[in-house]
mmCIF file of C-alpha atoms in Angstrom:
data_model
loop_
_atom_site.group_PDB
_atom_site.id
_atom_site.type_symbol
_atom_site.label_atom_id
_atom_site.label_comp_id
_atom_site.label_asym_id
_atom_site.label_seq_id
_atom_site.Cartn_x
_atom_site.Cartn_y
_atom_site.Cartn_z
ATOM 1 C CA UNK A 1 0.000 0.000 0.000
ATOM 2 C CA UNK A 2 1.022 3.679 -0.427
ATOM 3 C CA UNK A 3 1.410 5.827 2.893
ATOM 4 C CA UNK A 4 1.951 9.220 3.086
ATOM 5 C CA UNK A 5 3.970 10.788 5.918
ATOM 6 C CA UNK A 6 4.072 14.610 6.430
ATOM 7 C CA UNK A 7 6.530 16.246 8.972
ATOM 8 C CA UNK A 8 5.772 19.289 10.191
ATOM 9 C CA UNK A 9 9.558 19.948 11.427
ATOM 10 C CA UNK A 10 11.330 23.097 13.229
ATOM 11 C CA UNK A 11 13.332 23.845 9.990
ATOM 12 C CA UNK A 12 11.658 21.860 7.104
ATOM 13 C CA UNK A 13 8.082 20.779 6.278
ATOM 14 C CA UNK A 14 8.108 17.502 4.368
ATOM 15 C CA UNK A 15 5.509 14.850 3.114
ATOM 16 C CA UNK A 16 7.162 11.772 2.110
ATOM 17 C CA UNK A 17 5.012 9.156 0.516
ATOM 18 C CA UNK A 18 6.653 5.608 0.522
ATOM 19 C CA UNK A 19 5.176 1.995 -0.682
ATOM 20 C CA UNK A 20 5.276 -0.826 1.302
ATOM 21 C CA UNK A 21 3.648 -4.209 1.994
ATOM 22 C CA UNK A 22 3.831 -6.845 5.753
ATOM 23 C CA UNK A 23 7.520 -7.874 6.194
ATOM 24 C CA UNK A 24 9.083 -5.174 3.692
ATOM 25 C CA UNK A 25 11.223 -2.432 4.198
ATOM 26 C CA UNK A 26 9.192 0.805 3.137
ATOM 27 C CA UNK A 27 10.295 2.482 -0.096
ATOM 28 C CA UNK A 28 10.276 6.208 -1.408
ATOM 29 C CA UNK A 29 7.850 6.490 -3.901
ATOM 30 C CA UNK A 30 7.680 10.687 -4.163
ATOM 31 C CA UNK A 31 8.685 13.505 -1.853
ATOM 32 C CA UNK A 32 7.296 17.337 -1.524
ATOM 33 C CA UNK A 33 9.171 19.345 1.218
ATOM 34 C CA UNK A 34 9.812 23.129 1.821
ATOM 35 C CA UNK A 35 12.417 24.500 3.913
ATOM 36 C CA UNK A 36 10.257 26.360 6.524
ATOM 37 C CA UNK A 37 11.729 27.438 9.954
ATOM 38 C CA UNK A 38 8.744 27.873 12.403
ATOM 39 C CA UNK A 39 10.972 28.722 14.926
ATOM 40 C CA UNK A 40 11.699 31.964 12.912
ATOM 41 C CA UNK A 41 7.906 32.804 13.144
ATOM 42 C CA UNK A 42 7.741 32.779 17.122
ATOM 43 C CA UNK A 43 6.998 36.320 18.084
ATOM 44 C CA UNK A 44 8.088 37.465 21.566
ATOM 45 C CA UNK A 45 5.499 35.960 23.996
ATOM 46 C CA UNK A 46 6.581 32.445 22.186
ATOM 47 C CA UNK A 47 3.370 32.184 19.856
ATOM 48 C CA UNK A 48 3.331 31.277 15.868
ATOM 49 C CA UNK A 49 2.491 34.366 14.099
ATOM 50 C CA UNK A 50 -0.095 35.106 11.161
ATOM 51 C CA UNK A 51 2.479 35.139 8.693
ATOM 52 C CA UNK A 52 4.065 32.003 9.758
ATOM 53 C CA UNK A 53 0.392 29.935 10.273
ATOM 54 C CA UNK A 54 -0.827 31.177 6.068
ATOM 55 C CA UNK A 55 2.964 29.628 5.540
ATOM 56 C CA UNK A 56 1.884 26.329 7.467
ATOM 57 C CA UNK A 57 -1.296 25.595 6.045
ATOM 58 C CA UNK A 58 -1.035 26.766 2.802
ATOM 59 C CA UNK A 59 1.871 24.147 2.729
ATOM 60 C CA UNK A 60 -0.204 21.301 4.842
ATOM 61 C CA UNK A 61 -2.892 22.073 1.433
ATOM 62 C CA UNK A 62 -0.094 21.222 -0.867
ATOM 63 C CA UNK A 63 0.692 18.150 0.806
ATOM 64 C CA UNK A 64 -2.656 17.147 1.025
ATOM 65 C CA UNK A 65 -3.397 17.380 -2.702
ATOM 66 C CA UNK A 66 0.299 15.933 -3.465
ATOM 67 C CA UNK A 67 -0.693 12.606 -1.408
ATOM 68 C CA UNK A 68 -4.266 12.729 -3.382
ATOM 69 C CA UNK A 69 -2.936 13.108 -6.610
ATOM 70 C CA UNK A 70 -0.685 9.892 -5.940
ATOM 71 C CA UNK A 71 -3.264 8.224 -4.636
ATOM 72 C CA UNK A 72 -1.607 7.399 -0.876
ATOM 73 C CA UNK A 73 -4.264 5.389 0.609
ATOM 74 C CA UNK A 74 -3.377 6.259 4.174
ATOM 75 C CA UNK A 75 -1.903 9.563 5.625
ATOM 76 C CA UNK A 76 0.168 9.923 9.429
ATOM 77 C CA UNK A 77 0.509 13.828 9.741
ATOM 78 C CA UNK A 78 2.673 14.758 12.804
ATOM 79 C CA UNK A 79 4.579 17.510 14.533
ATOM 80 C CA UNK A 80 7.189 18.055 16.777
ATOM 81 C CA UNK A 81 8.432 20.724 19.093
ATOM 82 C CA UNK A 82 7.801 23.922 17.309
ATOM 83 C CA UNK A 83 4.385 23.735 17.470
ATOM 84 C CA UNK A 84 3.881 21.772 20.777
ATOM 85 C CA UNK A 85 6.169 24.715 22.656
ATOM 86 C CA UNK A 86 4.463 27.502 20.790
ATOM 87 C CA UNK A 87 1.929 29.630 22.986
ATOM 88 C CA UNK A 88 -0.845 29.101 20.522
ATOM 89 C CA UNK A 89 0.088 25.446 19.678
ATOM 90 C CA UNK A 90 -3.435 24.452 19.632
ATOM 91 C CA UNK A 91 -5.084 27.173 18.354
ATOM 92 C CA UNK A 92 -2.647 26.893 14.931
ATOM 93 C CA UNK A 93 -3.731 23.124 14.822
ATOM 94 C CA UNK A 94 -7.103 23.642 14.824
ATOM 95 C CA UNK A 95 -6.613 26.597 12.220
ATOM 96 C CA UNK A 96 -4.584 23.845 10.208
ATOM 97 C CA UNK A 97 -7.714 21.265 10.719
ATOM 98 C CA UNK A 98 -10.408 23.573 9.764
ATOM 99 C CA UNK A 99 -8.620 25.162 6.806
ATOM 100 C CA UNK A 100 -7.147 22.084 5.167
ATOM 101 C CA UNK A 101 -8.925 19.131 7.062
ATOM 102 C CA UNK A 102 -5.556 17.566 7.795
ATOM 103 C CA UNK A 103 -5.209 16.769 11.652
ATOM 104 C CA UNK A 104 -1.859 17.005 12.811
ATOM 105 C CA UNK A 105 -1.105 14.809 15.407
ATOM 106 C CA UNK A 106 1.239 16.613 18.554
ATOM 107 C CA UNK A 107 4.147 13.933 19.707
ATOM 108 C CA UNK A 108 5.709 14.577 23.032
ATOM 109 C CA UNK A 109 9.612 14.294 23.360
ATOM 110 C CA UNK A 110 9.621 10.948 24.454
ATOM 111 C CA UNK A 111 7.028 9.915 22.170
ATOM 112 C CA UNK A 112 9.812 11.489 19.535
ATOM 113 C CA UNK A 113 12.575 9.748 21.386
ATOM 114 C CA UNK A 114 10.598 6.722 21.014
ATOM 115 C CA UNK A 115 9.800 6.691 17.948
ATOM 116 C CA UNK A 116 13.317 7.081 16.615
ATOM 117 C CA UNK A 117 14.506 4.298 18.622
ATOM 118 C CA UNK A 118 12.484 2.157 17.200
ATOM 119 C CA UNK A 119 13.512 3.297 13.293
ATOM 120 C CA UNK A 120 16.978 2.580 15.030
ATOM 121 C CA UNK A 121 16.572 -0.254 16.283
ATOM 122 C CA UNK A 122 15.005 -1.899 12.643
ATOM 123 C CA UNK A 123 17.869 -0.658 10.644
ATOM 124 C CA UNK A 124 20.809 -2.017 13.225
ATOM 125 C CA UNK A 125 18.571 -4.893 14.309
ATOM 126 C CA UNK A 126 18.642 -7.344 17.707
ATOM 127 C CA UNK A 127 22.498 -7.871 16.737
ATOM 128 C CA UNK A 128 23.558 -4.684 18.055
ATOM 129 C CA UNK A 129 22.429 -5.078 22.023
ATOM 130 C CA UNK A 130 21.738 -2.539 23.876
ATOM 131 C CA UNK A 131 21.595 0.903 21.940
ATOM 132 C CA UNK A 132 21.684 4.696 22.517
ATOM 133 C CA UNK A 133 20.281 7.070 19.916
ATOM 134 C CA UNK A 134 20.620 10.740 19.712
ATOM 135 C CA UNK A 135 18.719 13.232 17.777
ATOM 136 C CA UNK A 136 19.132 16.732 17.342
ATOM 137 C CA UNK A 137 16.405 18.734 15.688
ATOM 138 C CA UNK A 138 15.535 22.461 15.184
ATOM 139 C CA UNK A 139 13.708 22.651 18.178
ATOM 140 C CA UNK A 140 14.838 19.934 20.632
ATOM 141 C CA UNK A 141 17.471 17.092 21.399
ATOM 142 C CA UNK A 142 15.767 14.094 22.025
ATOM 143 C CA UNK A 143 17.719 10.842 23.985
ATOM 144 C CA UNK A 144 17.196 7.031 23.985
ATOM 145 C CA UNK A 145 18.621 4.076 25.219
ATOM 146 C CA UNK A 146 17.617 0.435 25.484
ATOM 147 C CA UNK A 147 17.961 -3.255 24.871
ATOM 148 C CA UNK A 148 14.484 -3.787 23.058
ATOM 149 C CA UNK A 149 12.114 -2.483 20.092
ATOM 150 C CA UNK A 150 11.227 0.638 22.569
ATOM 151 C CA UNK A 151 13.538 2.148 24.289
ATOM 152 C CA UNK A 152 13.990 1.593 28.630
ATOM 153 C CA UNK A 153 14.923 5.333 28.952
ATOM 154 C CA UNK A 154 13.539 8.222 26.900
ATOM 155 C CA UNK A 155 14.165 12.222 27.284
ATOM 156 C CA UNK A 156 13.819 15.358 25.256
ATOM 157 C CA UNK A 157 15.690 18.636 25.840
ATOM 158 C CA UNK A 158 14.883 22.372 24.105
ATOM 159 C CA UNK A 159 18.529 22.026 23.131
ATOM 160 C CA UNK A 160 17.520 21.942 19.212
ATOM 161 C CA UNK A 161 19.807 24.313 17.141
ATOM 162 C CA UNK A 162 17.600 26.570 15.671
ATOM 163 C CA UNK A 163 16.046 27.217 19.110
ATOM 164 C CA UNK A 164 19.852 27.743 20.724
ATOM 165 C CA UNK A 165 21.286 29.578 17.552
ATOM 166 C CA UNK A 166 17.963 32.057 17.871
ATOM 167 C CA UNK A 167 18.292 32.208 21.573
ATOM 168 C CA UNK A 168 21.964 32.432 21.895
ATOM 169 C CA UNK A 169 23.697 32.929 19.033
ATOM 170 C CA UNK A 170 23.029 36.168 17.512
ATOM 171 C CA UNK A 171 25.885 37.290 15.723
ATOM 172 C CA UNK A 172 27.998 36.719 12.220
ATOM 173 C CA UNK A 173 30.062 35.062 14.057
ATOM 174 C CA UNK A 174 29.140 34.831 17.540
ATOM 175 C CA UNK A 175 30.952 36.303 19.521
ATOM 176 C CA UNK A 176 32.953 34.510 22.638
ATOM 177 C CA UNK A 177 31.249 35.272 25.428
ATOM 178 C CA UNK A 178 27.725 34.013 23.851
ATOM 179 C CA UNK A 179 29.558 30.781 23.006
ATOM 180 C CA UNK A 180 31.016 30.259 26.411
ATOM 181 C CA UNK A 181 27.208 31.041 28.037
ATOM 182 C CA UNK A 182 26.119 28.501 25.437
ATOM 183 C CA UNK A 183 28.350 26.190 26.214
ATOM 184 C CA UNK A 184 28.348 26.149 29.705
ATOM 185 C CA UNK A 185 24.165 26.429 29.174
ATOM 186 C CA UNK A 186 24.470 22.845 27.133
ATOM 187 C CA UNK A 187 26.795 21.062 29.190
ATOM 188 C CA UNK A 188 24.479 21.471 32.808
ATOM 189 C CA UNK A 189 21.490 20.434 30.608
ATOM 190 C CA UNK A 190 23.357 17.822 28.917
ATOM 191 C CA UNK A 191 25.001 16.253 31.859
ATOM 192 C CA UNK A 192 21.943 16.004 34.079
ATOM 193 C CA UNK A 193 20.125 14.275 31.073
ATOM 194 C CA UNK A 194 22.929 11.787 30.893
ATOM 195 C CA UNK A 195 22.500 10.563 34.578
ATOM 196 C CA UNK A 196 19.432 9.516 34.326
ATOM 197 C CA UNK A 197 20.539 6.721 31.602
ATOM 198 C CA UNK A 198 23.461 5.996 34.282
ATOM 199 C CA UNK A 199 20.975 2.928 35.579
ATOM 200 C CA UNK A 200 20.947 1.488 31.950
ATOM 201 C CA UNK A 201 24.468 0.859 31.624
ATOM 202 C CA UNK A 202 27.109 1.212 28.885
ATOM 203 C CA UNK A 203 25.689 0.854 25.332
ATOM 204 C CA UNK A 204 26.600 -1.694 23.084
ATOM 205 C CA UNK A 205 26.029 0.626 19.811
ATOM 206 C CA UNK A 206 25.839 4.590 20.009
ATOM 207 C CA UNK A 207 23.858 5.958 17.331
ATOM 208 C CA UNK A 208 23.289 9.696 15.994
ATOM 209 C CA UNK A 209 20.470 10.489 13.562
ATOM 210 C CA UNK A 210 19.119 13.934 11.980
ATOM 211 C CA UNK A 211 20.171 16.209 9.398
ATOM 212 C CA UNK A 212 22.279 17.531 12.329
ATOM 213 C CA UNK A 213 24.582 14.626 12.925
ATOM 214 C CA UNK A 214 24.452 14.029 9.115
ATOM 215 C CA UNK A 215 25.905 17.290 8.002
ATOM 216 C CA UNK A 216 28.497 17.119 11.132
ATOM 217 C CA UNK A 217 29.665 13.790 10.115
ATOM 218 C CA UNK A 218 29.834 15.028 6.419
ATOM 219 C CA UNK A 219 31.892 18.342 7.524
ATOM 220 C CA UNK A 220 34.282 15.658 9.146
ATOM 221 C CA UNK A 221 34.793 13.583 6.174
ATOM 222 C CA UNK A 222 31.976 10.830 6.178
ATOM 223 C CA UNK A 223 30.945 9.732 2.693
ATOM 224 C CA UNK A 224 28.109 12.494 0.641
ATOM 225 C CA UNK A 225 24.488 11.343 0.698
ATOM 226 C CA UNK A 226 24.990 10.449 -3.224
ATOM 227 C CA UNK A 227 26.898 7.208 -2.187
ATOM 228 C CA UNK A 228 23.498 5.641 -0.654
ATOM 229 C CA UNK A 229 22.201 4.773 2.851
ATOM 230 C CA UNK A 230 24.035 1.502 2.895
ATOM 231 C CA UNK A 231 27.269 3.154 3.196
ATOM 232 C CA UNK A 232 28.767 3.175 6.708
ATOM 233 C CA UNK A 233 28.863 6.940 8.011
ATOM 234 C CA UNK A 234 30.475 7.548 11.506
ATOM 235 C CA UNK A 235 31.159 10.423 13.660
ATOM 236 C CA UNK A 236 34.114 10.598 15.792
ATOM 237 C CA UNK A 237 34.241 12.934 18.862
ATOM 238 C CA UNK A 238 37.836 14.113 17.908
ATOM 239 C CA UNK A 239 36.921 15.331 14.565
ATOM 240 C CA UNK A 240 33.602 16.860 15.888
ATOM 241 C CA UNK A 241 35.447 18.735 18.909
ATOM 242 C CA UNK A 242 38.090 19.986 16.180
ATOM 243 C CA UNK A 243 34.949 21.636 13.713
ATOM 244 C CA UNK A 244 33.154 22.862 16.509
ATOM 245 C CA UNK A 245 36.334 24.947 17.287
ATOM 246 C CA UNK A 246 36.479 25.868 13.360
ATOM 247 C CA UNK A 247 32.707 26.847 13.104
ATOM 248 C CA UNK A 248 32.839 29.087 15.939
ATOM 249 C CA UNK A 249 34.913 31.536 14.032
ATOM 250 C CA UNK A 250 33.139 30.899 10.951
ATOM 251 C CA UNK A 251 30.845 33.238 9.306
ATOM 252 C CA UNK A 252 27.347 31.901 7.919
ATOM 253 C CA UNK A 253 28.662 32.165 4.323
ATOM 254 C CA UNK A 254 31.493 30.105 4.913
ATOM 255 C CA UNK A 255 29.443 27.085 6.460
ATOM 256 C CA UNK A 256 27.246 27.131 3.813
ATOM 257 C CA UNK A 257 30.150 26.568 1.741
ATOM 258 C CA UNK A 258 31.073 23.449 3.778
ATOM 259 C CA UNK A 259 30.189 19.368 2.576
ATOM 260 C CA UNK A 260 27.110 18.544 3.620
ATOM 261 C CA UNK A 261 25.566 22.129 4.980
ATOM 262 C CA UNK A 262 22.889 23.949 3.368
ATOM 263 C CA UNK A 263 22.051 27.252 3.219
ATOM 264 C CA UNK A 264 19.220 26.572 5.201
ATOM 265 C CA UNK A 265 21.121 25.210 8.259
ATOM 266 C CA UNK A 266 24.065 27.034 8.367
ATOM 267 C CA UNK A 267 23.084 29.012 10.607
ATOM 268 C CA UNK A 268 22.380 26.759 13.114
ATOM 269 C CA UNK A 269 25.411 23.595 12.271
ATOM 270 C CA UNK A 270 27.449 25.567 15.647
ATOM 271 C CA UNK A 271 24.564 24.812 17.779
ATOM 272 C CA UNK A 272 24.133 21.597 16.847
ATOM 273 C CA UNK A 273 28.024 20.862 17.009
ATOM 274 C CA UNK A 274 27.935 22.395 20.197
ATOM 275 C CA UNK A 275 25.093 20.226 21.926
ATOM 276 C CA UNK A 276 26.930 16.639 19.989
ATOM 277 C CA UNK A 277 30.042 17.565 21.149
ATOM 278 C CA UNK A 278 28.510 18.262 24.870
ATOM 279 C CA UNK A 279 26.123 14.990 24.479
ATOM 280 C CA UNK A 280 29.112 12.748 23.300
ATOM 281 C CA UNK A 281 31.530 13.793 26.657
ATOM 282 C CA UNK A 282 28.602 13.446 28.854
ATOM 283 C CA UNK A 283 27.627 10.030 27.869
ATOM 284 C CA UNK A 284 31.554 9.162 27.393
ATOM 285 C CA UNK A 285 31.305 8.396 23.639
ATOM 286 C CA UNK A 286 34.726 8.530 21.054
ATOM 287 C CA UNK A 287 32.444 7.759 17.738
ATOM 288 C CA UNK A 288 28.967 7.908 16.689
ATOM 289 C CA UNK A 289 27.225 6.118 13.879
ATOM 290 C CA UNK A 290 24.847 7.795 11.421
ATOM 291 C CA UNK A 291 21.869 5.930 10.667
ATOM 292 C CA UNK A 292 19.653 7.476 8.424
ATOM 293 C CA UNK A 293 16.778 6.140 9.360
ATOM 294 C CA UNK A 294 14.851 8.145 11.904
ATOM 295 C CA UNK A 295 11.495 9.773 13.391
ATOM 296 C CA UNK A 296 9.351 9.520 10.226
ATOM 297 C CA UNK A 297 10.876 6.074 9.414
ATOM 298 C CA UNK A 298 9.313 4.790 12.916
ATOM 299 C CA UNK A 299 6.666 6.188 12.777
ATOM 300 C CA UNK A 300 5.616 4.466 9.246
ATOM 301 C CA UNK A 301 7.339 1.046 10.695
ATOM 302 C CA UNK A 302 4.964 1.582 13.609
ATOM 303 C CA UNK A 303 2.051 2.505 11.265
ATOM 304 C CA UNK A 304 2.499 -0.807 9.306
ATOM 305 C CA UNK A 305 2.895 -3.005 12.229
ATOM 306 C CA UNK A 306 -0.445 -2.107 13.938
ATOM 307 C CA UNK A 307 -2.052 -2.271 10.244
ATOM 308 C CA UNK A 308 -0.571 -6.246 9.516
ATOM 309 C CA UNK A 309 -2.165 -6.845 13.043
ATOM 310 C CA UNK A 310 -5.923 -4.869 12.557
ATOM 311 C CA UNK A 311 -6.031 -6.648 9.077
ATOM 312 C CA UNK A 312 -4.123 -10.005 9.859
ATOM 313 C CA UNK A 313 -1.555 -9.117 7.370
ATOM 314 C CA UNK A 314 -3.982 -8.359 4.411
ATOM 315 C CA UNK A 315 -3.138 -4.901 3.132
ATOM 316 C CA UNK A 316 -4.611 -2.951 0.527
ATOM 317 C CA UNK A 317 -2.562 -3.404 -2.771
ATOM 318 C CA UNK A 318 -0.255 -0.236 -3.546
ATOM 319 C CA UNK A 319 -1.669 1.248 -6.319
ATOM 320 C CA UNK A 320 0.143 2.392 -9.807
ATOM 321 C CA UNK A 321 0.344 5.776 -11.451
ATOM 322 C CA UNK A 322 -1.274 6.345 -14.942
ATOM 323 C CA UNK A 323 1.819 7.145 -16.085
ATOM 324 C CA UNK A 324 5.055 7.199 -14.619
ATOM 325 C CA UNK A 325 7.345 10.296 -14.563
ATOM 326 C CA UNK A 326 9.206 10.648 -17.507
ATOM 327 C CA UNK A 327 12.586 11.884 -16.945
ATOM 328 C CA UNK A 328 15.477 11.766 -20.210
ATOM 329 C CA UNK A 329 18.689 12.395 -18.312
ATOM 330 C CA UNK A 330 19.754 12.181 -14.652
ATOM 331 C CA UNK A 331 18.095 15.347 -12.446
ATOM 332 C CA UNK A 332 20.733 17.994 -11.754
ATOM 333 C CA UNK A 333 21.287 20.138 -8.867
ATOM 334 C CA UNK A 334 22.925 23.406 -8.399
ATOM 335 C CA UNK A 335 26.183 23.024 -10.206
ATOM 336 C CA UNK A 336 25.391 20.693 -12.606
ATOM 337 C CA UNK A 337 25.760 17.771 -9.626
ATOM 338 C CA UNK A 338 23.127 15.274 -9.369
ATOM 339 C CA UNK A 339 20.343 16.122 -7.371
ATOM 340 C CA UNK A 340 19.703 14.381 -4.139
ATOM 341 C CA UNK A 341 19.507 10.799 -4.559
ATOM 342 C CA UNK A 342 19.449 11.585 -8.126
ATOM 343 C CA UNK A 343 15.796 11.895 -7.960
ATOM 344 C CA UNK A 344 13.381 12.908 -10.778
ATOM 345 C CA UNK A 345 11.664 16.280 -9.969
ATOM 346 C CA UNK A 346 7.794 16.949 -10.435
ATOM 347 C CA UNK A 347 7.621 20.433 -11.558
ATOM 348 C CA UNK A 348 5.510 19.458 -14.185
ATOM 349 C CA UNK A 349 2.745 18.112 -11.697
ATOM 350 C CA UNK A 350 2.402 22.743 -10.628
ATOM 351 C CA UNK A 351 4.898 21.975 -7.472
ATOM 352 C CA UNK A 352 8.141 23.315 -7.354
ATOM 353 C CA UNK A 353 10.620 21.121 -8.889
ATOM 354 C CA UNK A 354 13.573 21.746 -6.439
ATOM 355 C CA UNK A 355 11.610 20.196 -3.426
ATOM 356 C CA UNK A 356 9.332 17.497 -4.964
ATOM 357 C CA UNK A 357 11.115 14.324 -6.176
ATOM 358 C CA UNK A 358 9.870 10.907 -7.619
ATOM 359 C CA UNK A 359 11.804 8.189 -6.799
ATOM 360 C CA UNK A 360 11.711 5.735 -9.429
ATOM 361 C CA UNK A 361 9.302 3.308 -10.036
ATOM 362 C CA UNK A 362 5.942 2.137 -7.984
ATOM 363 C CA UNK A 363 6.150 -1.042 -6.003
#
């Protein structure tokens, strides 16, 4: 069956539609995402603000039609901290409900946590023991360890790097004494976190997921995204304490000019460097692996596994497009390099062709 999942981040806004049937790994069929921080659209008393709710929904509409149009016969739409710690969290839901009749369904941290573990957990499988995941996102860092499917301990901090760069980072570069508050404002938060998986033991496999770990294990020399998800990606804490000294005296132009950082983020890889760096001393880590597999992956994994047991394993067969996107050369990104994944875009279905992708053919 085709299931849409759309993930209403802290920095990007994505619907990812994947095919999948009992027993099988889940597979990309077509992708529409827009970078959208929500974060930037707080106003002082912590609340979402017109501008950035008509940015929401009119992208929540979007999605919507995307997922109709390609016929997705089931549709999880979540969201994570941005909108749970806004001041008007439920008010912009409902406003999303009414206006596009999408629901958006508000996970906790741990719920988050959770969820990610179990993604985890699939893609490293019983053979790795006991495992600790961490996950930084725009708006929190979220924690888990455990020896089974769901995780023994769970946390989530407001230690996300678009919340710390916008609370704590405000120049081009920072300057010194912000870092050092910063830093000293991560480690307390960071350390007390980490005692509380002190009862749990030593892991047998550490794990970092995000776009946040991904970029910092790019910027440290881990193979590009191009080479696949099967290729082993790792993170050592030596490297990542050496760029974290680096990207504190670089300016936002220059990390956008590093591997594996966007525009997008670059304002916000410090942070995040920051807050690994921190979380990899206080849990006594040298190296990290990058799975890239996480929150929306679990959450369709989960999705699938209460379906096979509601319908006894009987799921509804995934349909097939009319016609399959035609594409006559490999898509091209800025550059003239291939485009992520080396994805066909779908400008011709009215979206914009930079941030909706096929990929490949229907299963």
């Amino acid at each position: 069956m085709r299931l849409g999942v759309l993930d209403i981040g802290s920095n990007t806004v994505h619907l990812l539609l994947v095919d999948a049937h009992p027993g099988a790994r889940p597979v990309p069929f077509a992708s529409h995402k827009r970078p959208l921080s929500l974060l930037a659209y707080l106003d002082d008393d912590g609340a979402i603000t017109e501008a950035g709710q008509r940015e929401l929904t009119t992208f929540v509409a979007e999605a919507g039609e995307f997922a109709r149009r390609h016929r997705a016969q089931d549709l999880l739409a979540f969201c994570t901290s941005a909108i749970r710690e806004a001041a008007n969290g439920e008010a912009v839901l409902a406003r999303v409900e009414a206006q596009t009749s999408v629901r958006l369904q508000e996970l906790s941290g741990p719920e988050e946590a959770s969820l990610t573990f179990l993604a985890v957990r699939r893609w490293y499988g019983w053979g790795a023991g006991t495992l600790l995941n961490l996950d930084i996102g725009g708006g929190s860092f979220e924690m888990a360890q455990g020896a089974d499917e769901l995780p023994q301990t769970a946390l989530s901090l407001p230690l996300g790097a678009g919340r710390l760069t916008r609370d704590w980072l405000a120049g081009d570069p920072p300057t010194a004494k912000s870092i050092k508050k910063l830093r000293k404002y991560i480690k307390a938060s960071v350390q007390e976190a980490a005692e509380a998986f002190s009862e749990a033991g030593r892991p047998d496999l550490a794990v970092g997921t995000s776009k946040t770990f991904r970029s910092l294990a790019r910027i440290a020399g881990a193979a590009p995204s191009a080479d696949g998800h099967y290729v082993r990606r790792q993170l050592q804490r030596t490297d990542l304490g050496m760029w974290t000294k680096r990207l504190e005296a670089m300016s936002i132009d220059d990390r956008s000019n590093l591997d594996g950082v966007s525009a997008v983020r670059a304002s916000q890889v410090l942070a995040g460097a920051m807050t690994a760096h921190a979380a990899m001393k206080a849990f006594d880590l040298s190296v990290l692996e990058i799975c890239p597999w996480a929150l929306r992956e679990g959450l369709i994994l989960q999705r699938f596994d209460n379906l096979r047991f509601e319908t006894d394993g009987a799921l509804p067969e995934t349909p097939r497009p009319e016609k399959a996107p035609e594409t006559t050369a490999r898509p091209q990104g800025p550059g003239g390099l291939p485009s992520e994944s080396g994805l066909a875009t779908a400008g011709s279905l009215g979206y914009d062709g930079r941030h909706s992708h096929f990929y490949g053919k229907s299963h």
